[in-house]
Amino acid sequence: WREAERLVCGTPVIDAAALERMTVYDDSLRGGRRHPVAEMLWEVLGGLTNEDRARFVAFAWGRKRLPPEVGDTRLRLVLDASLDDRHLPRSHTCFFTVDLPPYSSAAVLREKLLYAIRYCSAIDMDSAAAGTLRGGDDSGSDDDDAAQQRREEADGAAVQPWEEEDEEDGD
């Protein structure tokens, strides 16, 4: 049954080197794999736990596992020069694409990436297949409660510039 699971679902182990081999680079990342931001990303991903690499794949694709056969499935990396160190990476799960700001260091990239993959996931096709997305099952599992609590904590911790209230000069 493990072989059938691997063939249908892919492997639960996310090999950073395998993910790197299935990656294509947008023209914005001149030099592709040798672009400083791409190099930092692979350095960071290589140092993450398998659980966090699976979160990265889910962030980018909506699934926690890579396909068993790569075929035409490719992770696409894009450099968004309109962003900076203050911004989180963005993903387009329908296209298996991640937009990265031109981070100034691997430490900044790691911090922003971990925040994004741990607290900013809205699509999880693995849970949808299991019927555990909101509205799919009313079991009220502890995992759903913990995820909701993390989202609420993240919402409170992440103040966006447009959410800051302007100080009034008087009444």
PDB file of C-alpha atoms in Angstrom, residues 83-141:
ATOM      1  CA  LEU A  83       8.784  44.603  -2.803  1.00  0.00           C
ATOM      2  CA  ASP A  84      11.490  44.776  -0.134  1.00  0.00           C
ATOM      3  CA  ASP A  85      12.555  43.289   3.222  1.00  0.00           C
ATOM      4  CA  ARG A  86       9.277  44.367   4.840  1.00  0.00           C
ATOM      5  CA  HIS A  87       7.203  42.096   2.589  1.00  0.00           C
ATOM      6  CA  LEU A  88       6.361  38.421   2.731  1.00  0.00           C
ATOM      7  CA  PRO A  89       6.727  36.155  -0.269  1.00  0.00           C
ATOM      8  CA  ARG A  90       3.531  35.607  -2.284  1.00  0.00           C
ATOM      9  CA  SER A  91       2.300  32.458  -3.913  1.00  0.00           C
ATOM     10  CA  HIS A  92      -0.005  31.594  -6.769  1.00  0.00           C
ATOM     11  CA  THR A  93      -1.013  28.016  -5.992  1.00  0.00           C
ATOM     12  CA  CYS A  94      -2.860  27.469  -9.263  1.00  0.00           C
ATOM     13  CA  PHE A  95       0.412  28.106 -11.089  1.00  0.00           C
ATOM     14  CA  PHE A  96       2.880  26.633  -8.519  1.00  0.00           C
ATOM     15  CA  THR A  97       4.582  30.049  -8.453  1.00  0.00           C
ATOM     16  CA  VAL A  98       6.294  31.989  -5.676  1.00  0.00           C
ATOM     17  CA  ASP A  99       7.062  35.710  -5.918  1.00  0.00           C
ATOM     18  CA  LEU A 100      10.050  36.679  -3.796  1.00  0.00           C
ATOM     19  CA  PRO A 101      11.104  40.172  -2.804  1.00  0.00           C
ATOM     20  CA  PRO A 102      14.792  40.967  -3.369  1.00  0.00           C
ATOM     21  CA  TYR A 103      15.670  40.162   0.260  1.00  0.00           C
ATOM     22  CA  SER A 104      18.876  41.660   1.593  1.00  0.00           C
ATOM     23  CA  SER A 105      20.029  38.496   3.392  1.00  0.00           C
ATOM     24  CA  ALA A 106      19.314  34.822   3.906  1.00  0.00           C
ATOM     25  CA  ALA A 107      18.314  35.606   7.507  1.00  0.00           C
ATOM     26  CA  VAL A 108      15.596  38.021   6.334  1.00  0.00           C
ATOM     27  CA  LEU A 109      14.408  35.572   3.666  1.00  0.00           C
ATOM     28  CA  ARG A 110      14.245  32.772   6.262  1.00  0.00           C
ATOM     29  CA  GLU A 111      12.251  34.895   8.726  1.00  0.00           C
ATOM     30  CA  LYS A 112       9.731  36.063   6.109  1.00  0.00           C
ATOM     31  CA  LEU A 113       9.437  32.656   4.448  1.00  0.00           C
ATOM     32  CA  LEU A 114       8.817  30.839   7.745  1.00  0.00           C
ATOM     33  CA  TYR A 115       6.151  33.365   8.715  1.00  0.00           C
ATOM     34  CA  ALA A 116       4.445  33.007   5.333  1.00  0.00           C
ATOM     35  CA  ILE A 117       4.469  29.213   5.227  1.00  0.00           C
ATOM     36  CA  ARG A 118       3.377  28.805   8.838  1.00  0.00           C
ATOM     37  CA  TYR A 119       0.694  31.484   9.079  1.00  0.00           C
ATOM     38  CA  CYS A 120      -0.396  32.530   5.590  1.00  0.00           C
ATOM     39  CA  SER A 121      -1.789  29.422   3.988  1.00  0.00           C
ATOM     40  CA  ALA A 122      -5.334  29.645   2.750  1.00  0.00           C
ATOM     41  CA  ILE A 123      -5.360  26.679   0.384  1.00  0.00           C
ATOM     42  CA  ASP A 124      -4.632  23.142   1.497  1.00  0.00           C
ATOM     43  CA  MET A 125      -5.707  20.566  -1.054  1.00  0.00           C
ATOM     44  CA  ASP A 126      -4.520  17.742   1.200  1.00  0.00           C
ATOM     45  CA  SER A 127      -7.089  18.767   3.812  1.00  0.00           C
ATOM     46  CA  ALA A 128      -9.725  19.319   1.127  1.00  0.00           C
ATOM     47  CA  ALA A 129      -9.212  15.777  -0.106  1.00  0.00           C
ATOM     48  CA  ALA A 130      -9.667  14.545   3.454  1.00  0.00           C
ATOM     49  CA  GLY A 131     -12.820  16.704   3.858  1.00  0.00           C
ATOM     50  CA  THR A 132     -11.385  18.802   6.672  1.00  0.00           C
ATOM     51  CA  LEU A 133     -11.543  22.304   5.244  1.00  0.00           C
ATOM     52  CA  ARG A 134     -13.944  24.744   6.836  1.00  0.00           C
ATOM     53  CA  GLY A 135     -17.452  23.652   6.073  1.00  0.00           C
ATOM     54  CA  GLY A 136     -16.268  20.233   4.889  1.00  0.00           C
ATOM     55  CA  ASP A 137     -16.579  18.674   8.327  1.00  0.00           C
ATOM     56  CA  ASP A 138     -17.917  19.998  11.575  1.00  0.00           C
ATOM     57  CA  SER A 139     -15.917  17.710  13.826  1.00  0.00           C
ATOM     58  CA  GLY A 140     -14.182  20.651  15.498  1.00  0.00           C
ATOM     59  CA  SER A 141     -10.899  18.781  15.648  1.00  0.00           C
TER      60      SER A 141
END
